[in-house]
mmCIF file of C-alpha atoms and ligand atoms in Angstrom:
data_model
loop_
_atom_site.group_PDB
_atom_site.id
_atom_site.type_symbol
_atom_site.label_atom_id
_atom_site.label_comp_id
_atom_site.label_asym_id
_atom_site.label_seq_id
_atom_site.Cartn_x
_atom_site.Cartn_y
_atom_site.Cartn_z
ATOM 1 C CA MET A 1 -0.034 0.147 0.466
ATOM 2 C CA PHE A 2 2.718 2.238 0.635
ATOM 3 C CA ARG A 3 5.522 2.459 -1.248
ATOM 4 C CA LYS A 4 9.525 4.309 -1.179
ATOM 5 C CA LYS A 5 9.241 7.564 -2.161
ATOM 6 C CA LYS A 6 12.356 8.104 -4.043
ATOM 7 C CA ILE A 7 14.666 11.388 -4.860
ATOM 8 C CA PHE A 8 13.964 12.034 -8.722
ATOM 9 C CA THR A 9 16.625 14.697 -10.614
ATOM 10 C CA VAL A 10 15.954 16.970 -13.981
ATOM 11 C CA TYR A 11 18.711 19.255 -15.470
ATOM 12 C CA THR A 12 17.498 22.575 -15.435
ATOM 13 C CA ALA A 13 18.816 25.949 -18.127
ATOM 14 C CA GLY A 14 22.306 26.092 -17.787
ATOM 15 C CA ALA A 15 23.757 23.067 -17.371
ATOM 16 C CA PRO A 16 26.004 21.263 -20.193
ATOM 17 C CA ILE A 17 24.644 18.151 -20.521
ATOM 18 C CA LEU A 18 21.403 20.045 -21.716
ATOM 19 C CA LYS A 19 23.504 21.641 -24.442
ATOM 20 C CA LYS A 20 25.245 18.804 -26.257
ATOM 21 C CA LYS A 21 24.644 16.118 -29.141
ATOM 22 C CA ALA A 22 23.276 12.815 -27.006
ATOM 23 C CA HIS A 23 24.593 9.784 -28.877
ATOM 24 C CA ARG A 24 23.242 6.904 -30.379
ATOM 25 C CA ILE A 25 21.839 3.382 -28.203
ATOM 26 C CA GLU A 26 23.702 0.754 -29.827
ATOM 27 C CA GLU A 27 22.081 -1.815 -27.639
ATOM 28 C CA ILE A 28 18.949 -2.256 -25.991
ATOM 29 C CA THR A 29 19.978 -2.982 -22.693
ATOM 30 C CA PRO A 30 18.440 -4.478 -19.068
ATOM 31 C CA GLU A 31 20.801 -1.098 -17.958
ATOM 32 C CA ILE A 32 18.600 0.812 -20.706
ATOM 33 C CA ALA A 33 15.565 -0.492 -19.514
ATOM 34 C CA ASP A 34 15.942 0.696 -16.993
ATOM 35 C CA LEU A 35 17.061 4.091 -17.702
ATOM 36 C CA GLY A 36 14.183 4.237 -19.025
ATOM 37 C CA GLU A 37 11.736 3.213 -16.188
ATOM 38 C CA GLU A 38 13.392 5.734 -14.178
ATOM 39 C CA MET A 39 12.998 8.866 -16.788
ATOM 40 C CA ILE A 40 9.065 7.770 -16.425
ATOM 41 C CA GLY A 41 9.084 7.889 -12.732
ATOM 42 C CA ALA A 42 10.765 11.343 -13.251
ATOM 43 C CA MET A 43 8.948 12.811 -15.827
ATOM 44 C CA ALA A 44 5.998 11.399 -13.897
ATOM 45 C CA ALA A 45 6.834 13.176 -10.575
ATOM 46 C CA PHE A 46 7.422 16.569 -12.303
ATOM 47 C CA ASP A 47 4.284 16.275 -13.835
ATOM 48 C CA GLY A 48 5.514 16.544 -17.608
ATOM 49 C CA ILE A 49 4.660 15.273 -21.480
ATOM 50 C CA GLY A 50 8.044 14.373 -22.322
ATOM 51 C CA LEU A 51 11.464 13.867 -20.832
ATOM 52 C CA ALA A 52 14.689 13.727 -23.067
ATOM 53 C CA GLY A 53 17.677 11.603 -21.738
ATOM 54 C CA PRO A 54 19.772 14.835 -21.007
ATOM 55 C CA GLN A 55 17.217 16.524 -18.406
ATOM 56 C CA TYR A 56 17.708 13.105 -17.167
ATOM 57 C CA GLY A 57 21.975 14.063 -17.307
ATOM 58 C CA SER A 58 21.916 11.105 -19.827
ATOM 59 C CA ASP A 59 23.788 11.361 -22.508
ATOM 60 C CA LEU A 60 21.842 8.739 -24.927
ATOM 61 C CA ARG A 61 19.048 9.149 -27.712
ATOM 62 C CA ILE A 62 16.716 8.326 -25.532
ATOM 63 C CA VAL A 63 12.438 10.043 -24.643
ATOM 64 C CA ALA A 64 10.108 9.165 -22.025
ATOM 65 C CA PHE A 65 6.528 10.133 -23.193
ATOM 66 C CA ASN A 66 3.735 10.654 -21.831
ATOM 67 C CA VAL A 67 0.969 12.839 -24.210
ATOM 68 C CA PRO A 68 -2.441 12.676 -22.429
ATOM 69 C CA MET A 69 -4.541 11.159 -25.071
ATOM 70 C CA HIS A 70 -8.014 13.072 -25.178
ATOM 71 C CA GLU A 71 -9.928 10.968 -27.611
ATOM 72 C CA GLU A 72 -13.496 11.691 -27.492
ATOM 73 C CA GLU A 73 -11.565 14.849 -29.422
ATOM 74 C CA GLY A 74 -10.331 12.805 -32.472
ATOM 75 C CA PHE A 75 -7.195 11.763 -33.724
ATOM 76 C CA HIS A 76 -5.217 13.773 -35.765
ATOM 77 C CA SER A 77 -2.532 11.413 -37.019
ATOM 78 C CA PRO A 78 -2.549 7.622 -37.549
ATOM 79 C CA GLY A 79 0.523 8.419 -35.127
ATOM 80 C CA GLU A 80 -1.995 9.551 -32.566
ATOM 81 C CA ALA A 81 -4.115 6.893 -32.392
ATOM 82 C CA GLU A 82 -0.875 4.402 -32.721
ATOM 83 C CA LEU A 83 1.140 5.638 -29.925
ATOM 84 C CA LEU A 84 -1.333 7.102 -27.395
ATOM 85 C CA PRO A 85 -2.686 4.332 -25.983
ATOM 86 C CA MET A 86 0.946 2.928 -25.077
ATOM 87 C CA MET A 87 1.529 5.793 -22.670
ATOM 88 C CA PRO A 88 4.236 6.684 -21.068
ATOM 89 C CA LEU A 89 6.235 4.976 -23.886
ATOM 90 C CA ILE A 90 9.753 4.970 -24.417
ATOM 91 C CA ALA A 91 11.314 5.748 -27.677
ATOM 92 C CA ILE A 92 15.294 4.919 -28.406
ATOM 93 C CA ASN A 93 16.642 6.576 -31.087
ATOM 94 C CA PRO A 94 14.212 8.755 -31.947
ATOM 95 C CA GLU A 95 14.200 10.392 -35.130
ATOM 96 C CA ILE A 96 12.320 12.708 -37.217
ATOM 97 C CA ILE A 97 12.500 11.743 -41.386
ATOM 98 C CA GLU A 98 10.137 14.481 -42.554
ATOM 99 C CA SER A 99 8.471 18.227 -41.040
ATOM 100 C CA GLY A 100 5.092 18.691 -43.036
ATOM 101 C CA GLU A 101 4.847 21.831 -44.538
ATOM 102 C CA ASP A 102 2.510 23.445 -42.444
ATOM 103 C CA LEU A 103 3.600 25.878 -39.250
ATOM 104 C CA ILE A 104 2.085 26.353 -36.206
ATOM 105 C CA GLU A 105 2.635 28.341 -32.789
ATOM 106 C CA ALA A 106 1.884 27.059 -29.749
ATOM 107 C CA GLU A 107 3.020 28.026 -26.640
ATOM 108 C CA GLU A 108 5.336 25.606 -24.737
ATOM 109 C CA GLY A 109 7.198 25.114 -21.206
ATOM 110 C CA CYS A 110 9.826 22.833 -20.336
ATOM 111 C CA LEU A 111 10.739 20.721 -17.108
ATOM 112 C CA SER A 112 14.593 22.213 -17.804
ATOM 113 C CA VAL A 113 13.276 25.978 -17.795
ATOM 114 C CA PRO A 114 11.177 25.470 -15.286
ATOM 115 C CA GLU A 115 8.006 28.988 -15.002
ATOM 116 C CA ILE A 116 9.341 30.301 -18.126
ATOM 117 C CA TRP A 117 6.928 29.724 -21.466
ATOM 118 C CA GLY A 118 7.005 30.768 -24.799
ATOM 119 C CA ASN A 119 5.737 30.895 -28.036
ATOM 120 C CA VAL A 120 7.310 28.192 -30.552
ATOM 121 C CA VAL A 121 6.249 28.125 -34.840
ATOM 122 C CA ARG A 122 7.027 24.206 -35.508
ATOM 123 C CA PRO A 123 5.652 22.177 -38.432
ATOM 124 C CA ALA A 124 2.544 20.806 -37.514
ATOM 125 C CA THR A 125 2.986 17.152 -38.494
ATOM 126 C CA VAL A 126 5.716 15.266 -38.208
ATOM 127 C CA LYS A 127 7.056 11.587 -39.146
ATOM 128 C CA PHE A 128 8.126 9.949 -36.612
ATOM 129 C CA ARG A 129 10.523 6.845 -36.301
ATOM 130 C CA THR A 130 11.423 5.572 -33.000
ATOM 131 C CA GLN A 131 12.960 2.212 -32.117
ATOM 132 C CA LEU A 132 10.656 0.473 -28.357
ATOM 133 C CA LEU A 133 12.279 -1.097 -25.317
ATOM 134 C CA ASP A 134 11.173 -4.360 -27.648
ATOM 135 C CA GLY A 135 13.573 -3.056 -30.164
ATOM 136 C CA SER A 136 11.224 -3.290 -33.012
ATOM 137 C CA THR A 137 11.242 -0.370 -34.956
ATOM 138 C CA VAL A 138 7.633 1.623 -35.727
ATOM 139 C CA GLU A 139 7.124 4.849 -38.476
ATOM 140 C CA TYR A 140 4.087 7.311 -38.729
ATOM 141 C CA GLU A 141 2.819 10.214 -39.005
ATOM 142 C CA CYS A 142 2.224 11.823 -36.055
ATOM 143 C CA GLY A 143 0.031 15.974 -35.778
ATOM 144 C CA GLY A 144 -1.344 17.715 -32.946
ATOM 145 C CA LEU A 145 0.111 17.968 -29.055
ATOM 146 C CA LEU A 146 2.015 14.700 -29.974
ATOM 147 C CA ALA A 147 3.719 16.182 -33.133
ATOM 148 C CA ARG A 148 4.671 19.341 -31.310
ATOM 149 C CA CYS A 149 6.051 17.108 -28.205
ATOM 150 C CA ILE A 150 8.440 14.525 -30.641
ATOM 151 C CA GLN A 151 9.837 17.996 -31.789
ATOM 152 C CA HIS A 152 10.328 19.631 -28.432
ATOM 153 C CA GLU A 153 11.876 16.740 -26.896
ATOM 154 C CA LEU A 154 14.086 15.366 -30.421
ATOM 155 C CA ASP A 155 15.391 18.975 -30.033
ATOM 156 C CA HIS A 156 16.544 18.368 -26.580
ATOM 157 C CA LEU A 157 18.628 15.572 -28.063
ATOM 158 C CA ASN A 158 20.816 17.843 -30.211
ATOM 159 C CA GLY A 159 21.338 20.307 -27.038
ATOM 160 C CA ILE A 160 18.437 22.603 -28.164
ATOM 161 C CA LEU A 161 16.232 23.881 -26.026
ATOM 162 C CA PHE A 162 12.594 25.616 -27.092
ATOM 163 C CA VAL A 163 13.843 28.994 -25.611
ATOM 164 C CA ASP A 164 16.585 28.914 -28.812
ATOM 165 C CA ARG A 165 13.887 28.947 -30.949
ATOM 166 C CA MET A 166 11.573 31.742 -29.495
ATOM 167 C CA SER A 167 11.282 34.918 -32.037
ATOM 168 C CA PRO A 168 14.005 37.940 -31.279
ATOM 169 C CA GLU A 169 11.438 39.742 -29.352
ATOM 170 C CA GLU A 170 9.511 37.506 -27.446
ATOM 171 C CA PHE A 171 13.030 35.802 -26.318
ATOM 172 C CA ALA A 172 13.953 39.508 -25.166
ATOM 173 C CA GLU A 173 11.003 38.987 -22.340
ATOM 174 C CA ILE A 174 11.859 36.243 -20.642
ATOM 175 C CA LYS A 175 15.526 36.365 -20.882
ATOM 176 C CA PRO A 176 15.975 37.767 -17.872
ATOM 177 C CA ALA A 177 14.337 35.816 -16.330
ATOM 178 C CA LEU A 178 16.604 32.752 -18.195
ATOM 179 C CA ARG A 179 19.395 34.005 -17.533
ATOM 180 C CA ARG A 180 17.793 34.437 -13.691
ATOM 181 C CA LEU A 181 17.618 30.850 -13.481
ATOM 182 C CA GLU A 182 20.964 29.874 -15.888
ATOM 183 C CA SER A 183 23.066 31.895 -13.201
ATOM 184 C CA GLY A 184 21.539 30.698 -10.261
ATOM 185 C CA GLY A 185 21.417 26.830 -11.322
ATOM 186 C CA ALA A 186 25.147 27.402 -10.828
ATOM 187 C CA ALA A 187 25.043 27.020 -6.858
ATOM 188 C CA ARG A 188 22.587 24.039 -7.462
ATOM 189 C CA GLU A 189 24.584 22.056 -10.114
ATOM 190 C CA TYR A 190 21.888 22.403 -12.229
ATOM 191 C CA LYS A 191 19.174 20.122 -10.599
ATOM 192 C CA ARG A 192 16.052 20.575 -9.442
ATOM 193 C CA LYS A 193 14.918 17.389 -7.324
ATOM 194 C CA ILE A 194 10.803 15.738 -6.206
ATOM 195 C CA LYS A 195 10.381 13.712 -4.273
ATOM 196 C CA PHE A 196 8.144 11.008 -5.691
HETATM 197 ZN ZN1 LIG B 1 12.066 19.892 -22.594
#
């Protein structure tokens, strides 16, 4: 009935690992599966819908997704119909094969950039390919919040934060708060902890 609480850590803006390109996972070992499980735990603890390896201190191309399903709204894409029922989901070596032409602006936030939100323009749809923990590879056209989350998380694997993609005008508005977060982070090794 009672479960021992665990402390989860997520790295925040200013941490060098968030600026690095993550490495491809060559083999899906039990350690990788354990890392995936830990990341799902951390994502739940911080109430996120996505968490990429670098945010959890790993330099590997692994992402945890927990994009919510709003079945009553219907699915925008085959990827949502297939992947949303599988959430939480671990993606290994995820890739965007192709981006749709339509662009859409939406507000984003990030567990690594707490209390800062900003508008980012991204393609509305992406063709997404990833390995799953069982070693299989899936490929789907994805839209909606899933497409946005995929692009945000895959950016993390390439050392990019959503704030890097904001318009210069809007970035200027959040810049002081971001710089405060970065400089304040140094004192706590850029770690944000939560007990869950
Ligand atoms: Zn993020």
